[in-house]
Short mmCIF file of C-alpha atoms in Angstrom, two decimals:
data_model
loop_
_atom_site.label_atom_id
_atom_site.label_comp_id
_atom_site.label_asym_id
_atom_site.label_seq_id
_atom_site.Cartn_x
_atom_site.Cartn_y
_atom_site.Cartn_z
CA MET F 1 171.01 173.01 198.54
CA SER F 2 171.99 170.01 196.38
CA ALA F 3 175.49 170.13 197.85
CA THR F 4 174.17 169.07 201.28
CA LEU F 5 171.57 166.48 200.25
CA PRO F 6 171.21 163.51 202.61
CA GLU F 7 173.23 160.48 201.53
CA LEU F 8 170.05 158.53 200.71
CA CYS F 9 168.97 161.24 198.25
CA ILE F 10 172.41 161.24 196.63
CA ARG F 11 172.15 157.48 196.29
CA PHE F 12 168.84 157.89 194.44
CA VAL F 13 170.47 160.42 192.12
CA LEU F 14 173.33 158.01 191.39
CA GLU F 15 170.83 155.22 190.70
CA GLU F 16 169.13 157.47 188.15
CA LEU F 17 172.55 157.91 186.55
CA SER F 18 173.22 154.16 186.54
CA ASN F 19 173.71 154.12 182.75
CA ASP F 20 175.63 157.39 182.58
CA THR F 21 179.19 156.76 183.71
CA ARG F 22 180.47 160.20 182.72
CA SER F 23 177.84 162.00 184.82
CA LYS F 24 178.75 159.85 187.80
CA HIS F 25 182.36 160.96 187.45
CA THR F 26 181.17 164.59 187.35
CA CYS F 27 179.40 164.11 190.70
CA ILE F 28 182.80 163.52 192.33
CA LEU F 29 183.72 167.16 191.67
CA ILE F 30 180.73 168.79 193.43
CA ASN F 31 182.10 168.68 196.99
CA ARG F 32 183.48 166.26 199.58
CA HIS F 33 180.00 165.00 200.51
CA TRP F 34 179.14 164.10 196.90
CA CYS F 35 182.67 162.83 196.30
CA MET F 36 182.44 160.17 199.02
CA ALA F 37 179.03 158.94 197.84
CA SER F 38 180.10 158.86 194.19
CA ILE F 39 183.42 157.12 194.93
CA HIS F 40 181.52 154.31 196.64
CA GLU F 41 179.30 153.91 193.57
CA ILE F 42 181.98 154.10 190.86
CA TRP F 43 184.50 151.88 192.62
CA LYS F 44 182.09 149.10 193.56
CA HIS F 45 182.75 147.50 190.14
CA PRO F 46 185.43 149.58 188.38
CA LEU F 47 186.02 147.03 185.60
CA TYR F 48 182.39 147.44 184.57
CA TYR F 49 182.75 151.22 184.27
CA CYS F 50 185.98 150.86 182.27
CA GLN F 51 184.15 148.48 179.95
CA GLU F 52 181.33 150.99 179.51
CA LEU F 53 183.80 153.71 178.48
CA GLU F 54 185.73 151.31 176.17
CA GLN F 55 188.99 153.24 176.50
CA LYS F 56 192.36 151.56 176.99
CA ASP F 57 193.62 154.43 179.16
CA ARG F 58 190.77 153.89 181.62
CA TYR F 59 191.86 150.31 182.29
CA ILE F 60 195.46 151.44 182.81
CA GLN F 61 194.42 154.27 185.15
CA PHE F 62 192.19 151.91 187.12
CA ILE F 63 194.86 149.26 187.68
CA ASP F 64 197.49 151.91 188.44
CA THR F 65 195.24 153.14 191.24
CA TYR F 66 194.67 149.60 192.53
CA ILE F 67 198.42 148.86 192.53
CA LYS F 68 199.04 152.02 194.57
CA CYS F 69 196.60 150.63 197.16
CA LEU F 70 199.02 147.77 197.86
CA SER F 71 201.32 148.22 200.84
CA PRO F 72 204.83 149.58 200.15
CA GLN F 73 206.29 146.24 201.28
CA ILE F 74 204.18 144.25 198.79
CA ARG F 75 204.99 146.63 195.94
CA GLU F 76 208.68 146.49 196.74
CA SER F 77 208.61 142.68 196.72
CA LEU F 78 207.04 142.83 193.24
CA GLY F 79 209.75 145.15 191.93
CA LEU F 80 207.40 148.16 191.76
CA GLU F 81 207.62 151.72 193.05
CA SER F 82 206.71 151.85 196.72
CA ASN F 83 206.78 155.58 197.52
CA THR F 84 203.34 156.59 196.21
CA LYS F 85 199.89 156.19 197.73
CA THR F 86 196.24 156.98 196.97
CA THR F 87 193.72 159.25 198.71
CA PHE F 88 191.52 156.25 199.53
CA ASP F 89 192.10 152.52 199.57
CA TYR F 90 189.71 152.10 196.66
CA THR F 91 189.72 148.31 197.00
CA THR F 92 187.60 148.62 200.16
CA PHE F 93 184.68 149.80 198.02
CA SER F 94 184.84 146.87 195.58
CA GLN F 95 181.88 144.50 195.47
CA TRP F 96 183.34 142.19 192.81
CA ILE F 97 186.54 140.23 192.33
CA CYS F 98 187.43 139.33 188.73
CA PRO F 99 190.88 137.67 188.65
CA ASN F 100 191.19 137.38 184.88
CA GLY F 101 190.03 140.98 184.35
CA LEU F 102 192.57 142.23 186.90
CA ARG F 103 195.30 140.18 185.28
CA SER F 104 194.46 141.52 181.81
CA CYS F 105 194.57 145.09 183.12
CA VAL F 106 197.93 144.44 184.78
CA LYS F 107 199.33 143.32 181.41
CA LEU F 108 198.12 146.55 179.76
CA TRP F 109 199.59 148.58 182.60
CA LEU F 110 202.95 146.78 182.56
CA ASP F 111 203.28 147.00 178.77
CA GLU F 112 202.63 150.74 179.00
CA LYS F 113 205.17 151.18 181.81
CA ILE F 114 207.84 149.28 179.86
CA LYS F 115 207.16 151.45 176.82
CA GLN F 116 207.26 154.74 178.76
CA GLU F 117 210.08 153.94 181.20
CA PRO F 118 212.13 151.09 179.70
CA ASP F 119 215.12 151.60 182.00
CA LYS F 120 212.98 151.22 185.11
CA TYR F 121 210.75 148.32 184.04
CA SER F 122 212.63 146.41 181.31
CA ASN F 123 214.04 144.00 183.94
CA LEU F 124 210.45 142.71 184.39
CA LEU F 125 210.11 141.93 180.68
CA LYS F 126 212.03 138.64 180.86
CA THR F 127 209.48 137.15 183.23
CA GLU F 128 206.51 139.24 182.15
CA ASN F 129 203.87 136.52 182.52
CA LYS F 130 205.13 135.60 185.98
CA THR F 131 205.22 139.28 186.99
CA ILE F 132 201.66 139.81 185.73
CA PHE F 133 200.51 136.73 187.62
CA MET F 134 202.19 137.83 190.86
CA ILE F 135 200.78 141.38 190.68
CA GLY F 136 197.32 140.02 189.85
CA LYS F 137 197.51 137.56 192.73
CA ALA F 138 198.62 140.33 195.13
CA LEU F 139 195.66 142.48 194.05
CA CYS F 140 193.21 139.59 194.53
CA GLU F 141 194.61 138.89 197.99
CA HIS F 142 194.38 142.59 198.88
CA LEU F 143 190.76 142.72 197.69
CA ILE F 144 189.76 139.67 199.70
CA ILE F 145 191.36 141.00 202.87
CA ASN F 146 190.25 144.63 202.56
CA SER F 147 186.97 144.75 200.65
CA LYS F 148 184.11 145.34 203.05
CA LYS F 149 181.23 144.67 200.65
CA LEU F 150 182.30 141.81 198.38
CA ILE F 151 179.21 140.18 196.84
CA GLY F 152 180.39 138.70 193.53
CA VAL F 153 183.02 136.57 191.80
CA GLN F 154 183.69 136.39 188.05
CA LEU F 155 185.86 133.50 186.86
CA ASN F 156 187.41 132.59 183.52
CA GLN F 157 190.03 130.05 182.49
CA ASN F 158 193.74 130.42 183.36
CA GLU F 159 192.75 131.82 186.71
CA ILE F 160 194.50 132.84 189.87
CA ASN F 161 192.93 130.47 192.37
CA ILE F 162 191.38 133.05 194.68
CA PHE F 163 189.78 130.34 196.82
CA GLU F 164 193.17 129.30 198.24
CA LEU F 165 194.25 132.83 199.22
CA PRO F 166 194.38 133.99 202.88
CA GLN F 167 190.91 134.66 204.38
CA ALA F 168 189.27 133.35 201.17
CA GLU F 169 187.11 130.82 203.00
CA LYS F 170 185.74 133.46 205.37
CA VAL F 171 185.09 136.11 202.69
CA LEU F 172 184.14 134.06 199.62
CA SER F 173 181.69 131.92 201.61
CA LYS F 174 179.48 135.03 201.72
CA VAL F 175 179.40 135.89 198.00
CA THR F 176 175.92 135.82 196.49
CA HIS F 177 176.78 136.36 192.79
CA PHE F 178 178.89 133.96 190.75
CA ILE F 179 179.72 134.40 187.05
CA THR F 180 181.88 132.04 185.02
CA ARG F 181 182.69 132.24 181.32
CA PHE F 182 185.07 129.73 179.77
CA SER F 183 185.96 127.35 176.94
CA CYS F 184 186.27 123.61 177.55
CA GLU F 185 189.10 123.27 175.03
CA PRO F 186 191.99 121.51 176.84
CA SER F 187 194.43 124.18 175.67
CA ARG F 188 192.33 126.97 177.21
CA ILE F 189 190.69 125.52 180.31
CA GLY F 190 193.70 126.28 182.50
CA LYS F 191 193.20 126.00 186.25
CA LEU F 192 189.43 126.43 186.23
CA PRO F 193 188.56 122.84 187.33
CA ASN F 194 190.79 123.26 190.40
CA VAL F 195 189.26 126.67 191.13
CA LEU F 196 185.74 125.24 190.84
CA SER F 197 186.64 122.35 193.17
CA LEU F 198 187.41 124.78 195.97
CA ALA F 199 184.45 126.99 195.05
CA THR F 200 182.04 124.08 195.59
CA GLU F 201 183.37 123.65 199.13
CA ILE F 202 183.46 127.35 200.07
CA SER F 203 180.72 129.26 198.20
CA LYS F 204 177.37 127.81 199.25
CA ASN F 205 175.30 130.98 199.53
CA ILE F 206 175.18 131.89 195.84
CA GLN F 207 171.86 133.43 194.84
CA VAL F 208 172.70 134.50 191.26
CA LEU F 209 174.61 132.04 189.05
CA ASN F 210 175.54 132.91 185.45
CA ILE F 211 177.36 130.33 183.29
CA THR F 212 178.62 130.87 179.73
CA CYS F 213 180.50 128.00 178.15
CA PHE F 214 181.95 127.18 174.71
CA ASN F 215 183.28 124.07 173.01
CA VAL F 216 181.96 121.36 175.33
CA GLU F 217 182.96 118.09 173.69
CA LYS F 218 182.36 115.52 176.43
CA GLU F 219 179.16 114.75 178.31
CA ASN F 220 181.16 114.21 181.50
CA ASP F 221 183.56 117.11 181.12
CA ILE F 222 185.30 117.76 184.43
CA SER F 223 184.28 121.45 184.52
CA ILE F 224 180.64 120.49 184.01
CA ARG F 225 180.85 117.99 186.86
CA LYS F 226 182.31 120.67 189.12
CA LEU F 227 179.62 123.17 188.13
CA SER F 228 176.91 120.56 188.74
CA GLN F 229 178.26 120.03 192.24
CA LEU F 230 178.44 123.79 192.79
CA ILE F 231 174.74 124.09 191.91
CA ARG F 232 173.75 121.18 194.17
CA ASN F 233 175.61 122.71 197.12
CA GLN F 234 173.69 125.99 197.09
CA LYS F 235 171.30 126.73 199.93
CA ARG F 236 169.13 129.39 198.27
CA LEU F 237 169.88 129.75 194.56
CA LYS F 238 167.41 132.25 193.07
CA GLU F 239 168.61 133.14 189.57
CA PHE F 240 170.16 130.78 187.02
CA THR F 241 171.43 131.81 183.57
CA LEU F 242 173.02 129.43 181.07
CA THR F 243 174.42 130.40 177.67
CA TYR F 244 176.10 128.49 174.79
CA TRP F 245 175.86 124.95 176.10
CA ASN F 246 175.97 121.74 174.06
CA PRO F 247 176.74 118.28 175.53
CA GLY F 248 176.64 118.04 179.29
CA PHE F 249 173.47 120.10 179.67
CA MET F 250 171.40 117.28 181.15
CA ASN F 251 173.96 116.64 183.91
CA LEU F 252 173.83 120.30 184.78
CA TRP F 253 170.04 120.51 184.50
CA THR F 254 169.59 117.60 186.91
CA SER F 255 171.34 119.72 189.54
CA VAL F 256 169.23 122.77 188.68
CA LEU F 257 166.02 120.74 189.16
CA GLN F 258 167.05 120.13 192.76
CA GLN F 259 166.72 123.88 193.37
CA TYR F 260 162.98 123.85 192.54
CA ASN F 261 161.99 125.42 195.87
CA THR F 262 164.22 128.49 195.65
CA LEU F 263 164.71 129.41 191.97
CA THR F 264 162.75 132.47 190.84
CA THR F 265 164.60 133.22 187.56
CA ILE F 266 165.66 130.84 184.76
CA ILE F 267 167.33 132.14 181.60
CA LEU F 268 168.42 129.76 178.81
CA GLU F 269 170.21 131.31 175.84
CA THR F 270 171.70 130.01 172.58
CA ILE F 271 171.60 126.33 173.52
CA ILE F 272 171.25 123.53 170.96
CA PHE F 273 169.71 120.75 173.02
CA ASN F 274 170.36 117.16 172.01
CA GLU F 275 168.04 116.21 169.13
CA SER F 276 167.62 112.65 170.44
CA ASN F 277 167.16 113.90 174.01
CA PRO F 278 165.42 117.30 173.68
CA PHE F 279 164.71 119.73 176.48
CA LEU F 280 161.49 118.90 178.35
CA LEU F 281 159.69 122.21 178.71
CA HIS F 282 157.13 120.75 181.12
CA GLU F 283 159.91 120.24 183.69
CA LEU F 284 159.86 124.00 184.17
CA GLY F 285 156.51 123.46 185.86
CA ILE F 286 158.14 122.14 189.03
CA PHE F 287 159.58 125.58 189.85
CA LYS F 288 156.56 126.86 191.78
CA ASN F 289 158.16 130.20 192.68
CA LEU F 290 159.33 131.04 189.16
CA GLN F 291 158.91 134.76 188.41
CA VAL F 292 161.16 135.26 185.36
CA LEU F 293 161.52 132.82 182.44
CA THR F 294 163.58 133.53 179.31
CA ILE F 295 164.25 131.08 176.46
CA GLU F 296 166.26 132.70 173.69
CA ASN F 297 167.58 131.25 170.41
CA CYS F 298 167.59 127.64 171.58
CA LYS F 299 166.69 124.49 169.63
CA ASN F 300 165.03 121.06 170.15
CA PHE F 301 162.14 121.01 172.66
CA ILE F 302 159.28 118.79 173.76
CA PHE F 303 156.25 119.87 175.78
CA SER F 304 153.56 117.60 177.22
CA ILE F 305 151.01 118.48 179.89
CA LYS F 306 150.51 114.74 180.50
CA LYS F 307 153.99 114.35 181.98
CA ILE F 308 153.53 116.63 184.97
CA ASP F 309 150.73 118.37 186.86
CA ILE F 310 151.05 122.04 185.93
CA SER F 311 147.73 123.21 187.38
CA ASN F 312 149.61 125.29 189.96
CA SER F 313 152.65 126.08 187.82
CA PHE F 314 153.70 129.51 186.51
CA ARG F 315 151.18 131.28 188.77
CA LYS F 316 153.83 133.67 190.09
CA LEU F 317 155.44 134.40 186.72
CA LYS F 318 155.89 138.14 186.11
CA LYS F 319 158.24 138.21 183.10
CA PHE F 320 158.15 135.81 180.14
CA THR F 321 160.43 135.98 177.10
CA VAL F 322 160.73 133.71 174.07
CA VAL F 323 163.03 134.70 171.20
CA MET F 324 162.87 131.89 168.69
CA SER F 325 163.40 131.54 164.94
CA GLN F 326 163.49 127.73 165.31
CA PRO F 327 160.39 125.50 165.69
CA PHE F 328 158.97 125.88 169.18
CA PRO F 329 155.90 124.35 170.91
CA ARG F 330 153.44 127.22 170.67
CA TYR F 331 151.08 125.46 173.05
CA PHE F 332 153.68 125.97 175.78
CA ILE F 333 153.50 129.75 175.24
CA MET F 334 149.72 129.70 175.54
CA VAL F 335 149.85 127.60 178.72
CA ILE F 336 152.28 130.11 180.23
CA LEU F 337 149.98 133.02 179.35
CA GLN F 338 146.89 131.25 180.69
CA GLN F 339 148.52 130.15 183.93
CA SER F 340 150.17 133.44 184.80
CA ASN F 341 147.99 136.19 183.36
CA GLU F 342 147.04 137.68 186.72
CA ASN F 343 150.66 138.45 187.58
CA LEU F 344 152.33 138.75 184.18
CA ARG F 345 153.71 142.24 183.55
CA LYS F 346 156.24 141.55 180.80
CA VAL F 347 155.61 139.50 177.63
CA GLU F 348 158.20 139.16 174.87
CA VAL F 349 157.56 136.81 171.94
CA ILE F 350 160.07 137.73 169.24
CA ASP F 351 160.81 136.30 165.76
CA MET F 352 157.53 134.36 165.77
CA ASP F 353 154.24 135.11 164.02
CA ILE F 354 151.75 135.60 166.86
CA LYS F 355 148.72 137.03 165.06
CA GLU F 356 146.57 133.93 165.57
CA ASP F 357 147.27 133.15 169.22
CA VAL F 358 149.45 135.36 171.44
CA LEU F 359 148.23 138.79 170.30
CA PRO F 360 144.49 137.93 170.39
CA TYR F 361 144.90 136.34 173.82
CA CYS F 362 146.81 139.32 175.22
CA ILE F 363 144.24 141.76 173.82
CA LYS F 364 141.45 139.87 175.54
CA ASN F 365 143.09 139.07 178.87
CA PHE F 366 145.98 141.43 179.62
CA THR F 367 145.20 144.97 180.69
CA ARG F 368 148.03 145.47 183.19
CA LEU F 369 151.06 144.85 180.98
CA LEU F 370 154.08 147.07 181.64
CA ASN F 371 156.41 145.66 178.98
CA PHE F 372 155.57 144.10 175.60
CA SER F 373 157.82 142.98 172.73
CA CYS F 374 156.87 141.28 169.48
CA SER F 375 157.67 140.86 165.80
CA ILE F 376 155.18 142.40 163.40
CA ASN F 377 154.22 142.69 159.76
CA ILE F 378 151.38 144.42 157.96
CA GLU F 379 149.03 141.52 158.69
CA ASN F 380 149.26 141.82 162.46
CA PHE F 381 149.90 145.56 162.72
CA ASN F 382 146.27 146.35 163.55
CA LEU F 383 146.31 143.70 166.28
CA LEU F 384 149.25 145.49 167.86
CA LEU F 385 147.26 148.75 167.80
CA SER F 386 144.39 146.94 169.53
CA LEU F 387 146.74 145.73 172.25
CA LEU F 388 148.03 149.27 172.81
CA LYS F 389 144.45 150.49 173.27
CA VAL F 390 143.85 148.06 176.15
CA SER F 391 147.25 148.56 177.84
CA PRO F 392 146.92 151.86 179.74
CA ASN F 393 149.94 151.14 181.96
CA LEU F 394 152.40 150.04 179.27
CA GLU F 395 155.87 151.53 179.86
CA THR F 396 158.07 149.62 177.38
CA LEU F 397 157.37 148.63 173.78
CA TYR F 398 159.78 146.81 171.45
CA ILE F 399 158.83 145.87 167.89
CA ASN F 400 160.90 144.28 165.16
CA GLU F 401 160.05 142.76 161.79
CA LEU F 402 159.22 139.15 161.08
CA GLU F 403 162.00 137.59 159.02
CA ASP F 404 161.40 136.83 155.34
CA TYR F 405 158.45 139.18 155.21
CA LEU F 406 158.62 141.51 152.23
CA ILE F 407 156.51 144.65 151.87
CA GLU F 408 154.63 144.60 148.59
CA GLU F 409 154.44 147.75 146.48
CA ASP F 410 150.69 148.06 146.97
CA GLU F 411 151.28 148.21 150.71
CA ASP F 412 153.18 151.49 150.49
CA LEU F 413 150.03 153.52 151.12
CA ILE F 414 149.23 151.42 154.16
CA LEU F 415 152.68 152.13 155.52
CA PHE F 416 152.57 155.87 154.91
CA ASP F 417 151.05 156.77 158.28
CA PHE F 418 151.89 153.65 160.30
CA LEU F 419 154.12 155.66 162.66
CA CYS F 420 151.36 158.15 163.38
CA SER F 421 148.97 155.25 163.98
CA LEU F 422 151.33 153.96 166.63
CA GLY F 423 151.55 157.39 168.27
CA GLU F 424 147.77 157.77 168.31
CA ASN F 425 147.43 154.48 170.20
CA PHE F 426 150.39 154.81 172.56
CA PRO F 427 149.33 155.04 176.22
CA LYS F 428 150.50 158.10 178.14
CA SER F 429 152.56 155.80 180.39
CA LEU F 430 155.01 154.78 177.62
CA TYR F 431 158.64 155.66 178.43
CA TYR F 432 160.77 153.27 176.35
CA PHE F 433 160.11 152.69 172.65
CA THR F 434 162.26 150.56 170.35
CA PHE F 435 161.46 150.67 166.64
CA ASP F 436 163.66 147.83 165.35
CA LEU F 437 162.26 147.72 161.80
CA ASP F 438 163.66 149.05 158.55
CA TRP F 439 160.26 150.42 157.47
CA GLU F 440 160.94 153.87 156.06
CA PHE F 441 159.01 157.01 156.93
CA ASN F 442 159.64 160.60 155.89
CA ASN F 443 160.48 163.53 158.14
CA ASP F 444 156.93 164.92 157.98
CA SER F 445 155.53 161.64 159.28
CA PHE F 446 158.16 161.60 162.03
CA SER F 447 157.26 165.16 163.01
CA LYS F 448 153.55 164.29 163.21
CA PHE F 449 154.36 161.23 165.33
CA LEU F 450 156.42 163.29 167.78
CA LYS F 451 153.75 165.99 167.96
CA ILE F 452 151.04 163.41 168.69
CA CYS F 453 153.12 161.85 171.47
CA LYS F 454 154.02 165.21 172.99
CA GLU F 455 150.42 166.43 172.99
CA LYS F 456 149.32 163.21 174.69
CA GLY F 457 151.80 163.90 177.48
CA ILE F 458 154.10 160.98 176.69
CA ASN F 459 157.47 161.57 178.36
CA PHE F 460 159.86 159.28 176.52
CA LYS F 461 163.02 158.32 178.42
CA THR F 462 164.53 156.08 175.72
CA LEU F 463 163.98 156.05 171.96
CA ILE F 464 165.70 153.45 169.77
CA PHE F 465 165.73 153.67 165.97
CA ALA F 466 168.76 151.45 165.37
CA GLN F 467 167.46 150.09 162.03
CA SER F 468 166.42 153.45 160.58
CA GLY F 469 169.34 154.00 158.21
CA PHE F 470 167.47 156.80 156.43
CA PHE F 471 167.70 159.16 159.42
CA ASN F 472 169.66 162.36 158.76
CA ASP F 473 170.14 165.76 160.43
CA LEU F 474 166.57 166.82 159.67
CA TYR F 475 165.12 163.93 161.69
CA LEU F 476 167.31 164.73 164.69
CA TYR F 477 166.53 168.44 164.69
CA GLU F 478 162.84 167.54 164.53
CA LEU F 479 163.30 165.23 167.50
CA LEU F 480 164.98 167.99 169.51
CA LYS F 481 161.99 170.30 168.95
CA PHE F 482 159.80 167.96 170.96
CA TYR F 483 162.17 165.94 173.17
CA GLY F 484 165.34 168.02 173.46
CA ASP F 485 166.43 170.01 176.50
CA ARG F 486 167.57 166.83 178.37
CA LYS F 487 164.11 165.26 178.28
CA LEU F 488 165.51 162.05 176.74
CA ASP F 489 167.86 159.89 178.82
CA GLU F 490 168.95 157.76 175.87
CA LEU F 491 168.75 157.83 172.07
CA VAL F 492 170.01 155.00 169.84
CA LEU F 493 170.47 155.59 166.10
CA HIS F 494 171.67 153.58 163.10
CA ASP F 495 174.90 155.09 161.77
CA MET F 496 176.99 157.93 163.15
CA ASN F 497 178.18 158.75 159.62
CA ASN F 498 174.64 159.76 158.59
CA PHE F 499 174.85 162.97 160.59
CA SER F 500 176.95 166.13 160.54
CA LYS F 501 179.32 166.91 163.41
CA GLU F 502 177.36 170.06 164.22
CA CYS F 503 174.11 168.11 164.49
CA LEU F 504 175.64 165.39 166.69
CA LYS F 505 177.18 168.02 168.96
CA GLU F 506 173.78 169.61 169.48
CA VAL F 507 172.06 166.26 170.07
CA LYS F 508 174.66 165.18 172.63
CA LYS F 509 174.15 168.50 174.40
CA GLN F 510 170.38 167.98 174.68
CA VAL F 511 170.14 164.18 175.17
CA GLY F 512 171.59 162.18 178.07
CA ILE F 513 173.28 159.34 176.16
CA VAL F 514 173.53 158.97 172.36
CA LYS F 515 174.54 155.60 170.91
CA PHE F 516 174.86 154.18 167.40
CA ALA F 517 174.46 150.69 165.96
CA LYS F 518 177.38 151.36 163.60
CA GLY F 519 179.84 154.06 162.61
CA TYR F 520 181.50 154.36 166.02
CA PRO F 521 185.22 155.04 166.14
CA GLU F 522 187.00 151.81 167.04
CA LYS F 523 186.66 151.08 170.75
CA PHE F 524 189.04 149.19 173.01
CA ASN F 525 187.96 145.71 174.07
CA LEU F 526 189.74 144.12 177.03
CA SER F 527 190.38 140.55 175.87
CA ILE F 528 193.79 139.05 176.58
CA ASN F 529 194.74 135.37 176.59
CA PHE F 530 197.72 134.23 178.65
CA GLU F 531 200.26 131.51 178.07
CA GLU F 532 201.47 130.08 181.34
CA ASP F 533 205.19 130.29 182.16
CA ASN F 534 206.88 126.93 182.30
#
């Protein structure tokens, strides 16, 4: 029956397996019907799946397949074998073009070919960088011409300028996702400014823009000016993410402010704003359609309700996240909660003590939360329990520990049953629980907690105990009693070395995905810098 499911049903199955790359690969083997649907899914962003598996061989296999998709004439002109071909032209399924990622994979592939067949490929060694560049460029050109569903571009420094390739204007004018990650160091910036110049003229329908930048030294850096122009040129920018910015932010932000009618998501991460010219939080009030706001590990803010009318601001906000160990205007958080409480479904206030404001307000006013994250200690633990009691629809809970808070010896008794107290107050709707504290509990307490949750009908999908370094085989076998037999989609633990091979084998058999915060065998990370040929 499952072998002949309608394509829409298969698509739903593959969506459920979105975090399980290995299971997706297994779907290819069911029959031709499943194979075609799975191939579309896996090859829409193959670099992403290779990254998930973190295996060097996967990158080499992927690029070998892509190279075989090139025409025999192109391969022959590049000095490559031209008598092999693939079952499909896999590039037609691709939704992303990542020039630097392709180029890095080509280098891995070529190095491996030279090592395995030196007589055949050693002639390419003398001009290796040029060969890598030419193969990478040929692949990019093939993708642009043949991909039927291209939606995204990912750019780094030292790029192949994909915007000057044949048919680039026609195809890349339609991309809706644009990611760029680069360093502004003169020795590393490469051709990116030239690439961005063409991008500003061609790509004007970007809806999702993600910028990560390092080492900005000048306020008027040329790459920042190009990015500012790129932002201004967009017709319907919806999501904007900025990470690791220093000088030049205000030039960029001025362009972002011009998108006040269309932006629905703003994410600012790891930015040290200028101390003499801090970030004006009240300017966020002009984005009337804002639905998602995240401010994480940034520094230097000002907030004033006198500077702008915010009576109609933040009304549509559904997700609000602040992760902040630095001083932050708490009044801004309360204004957000007050303005948006009818629609807000996700609240995350992490690394801040919220026992006197955020928690009491949420307990009193929020009964429809789906996702809540906070930092706790013994003093606000009971407030968290109170929030759980009034959140019957809560699906996701994340808790970590306030920094610099030490548990006193006389608090040990209080802590003894804290895990069971959580279980007793969990709503039945809870699916995802992250316990990111190093508070220790014994196996009996863990067993009681699991029993309470199971008897309440809580069907966990993800459990994360990444800080619980005291876990051993006994804890995992106890977990399998209640949530084994493939009930859990994902389990995250502290250290792989804490468990026996037999135990891990059994857990991996009964749980969808098992991850560890440490103790993994060394994984392969695709990160290759290129020196240009003279």
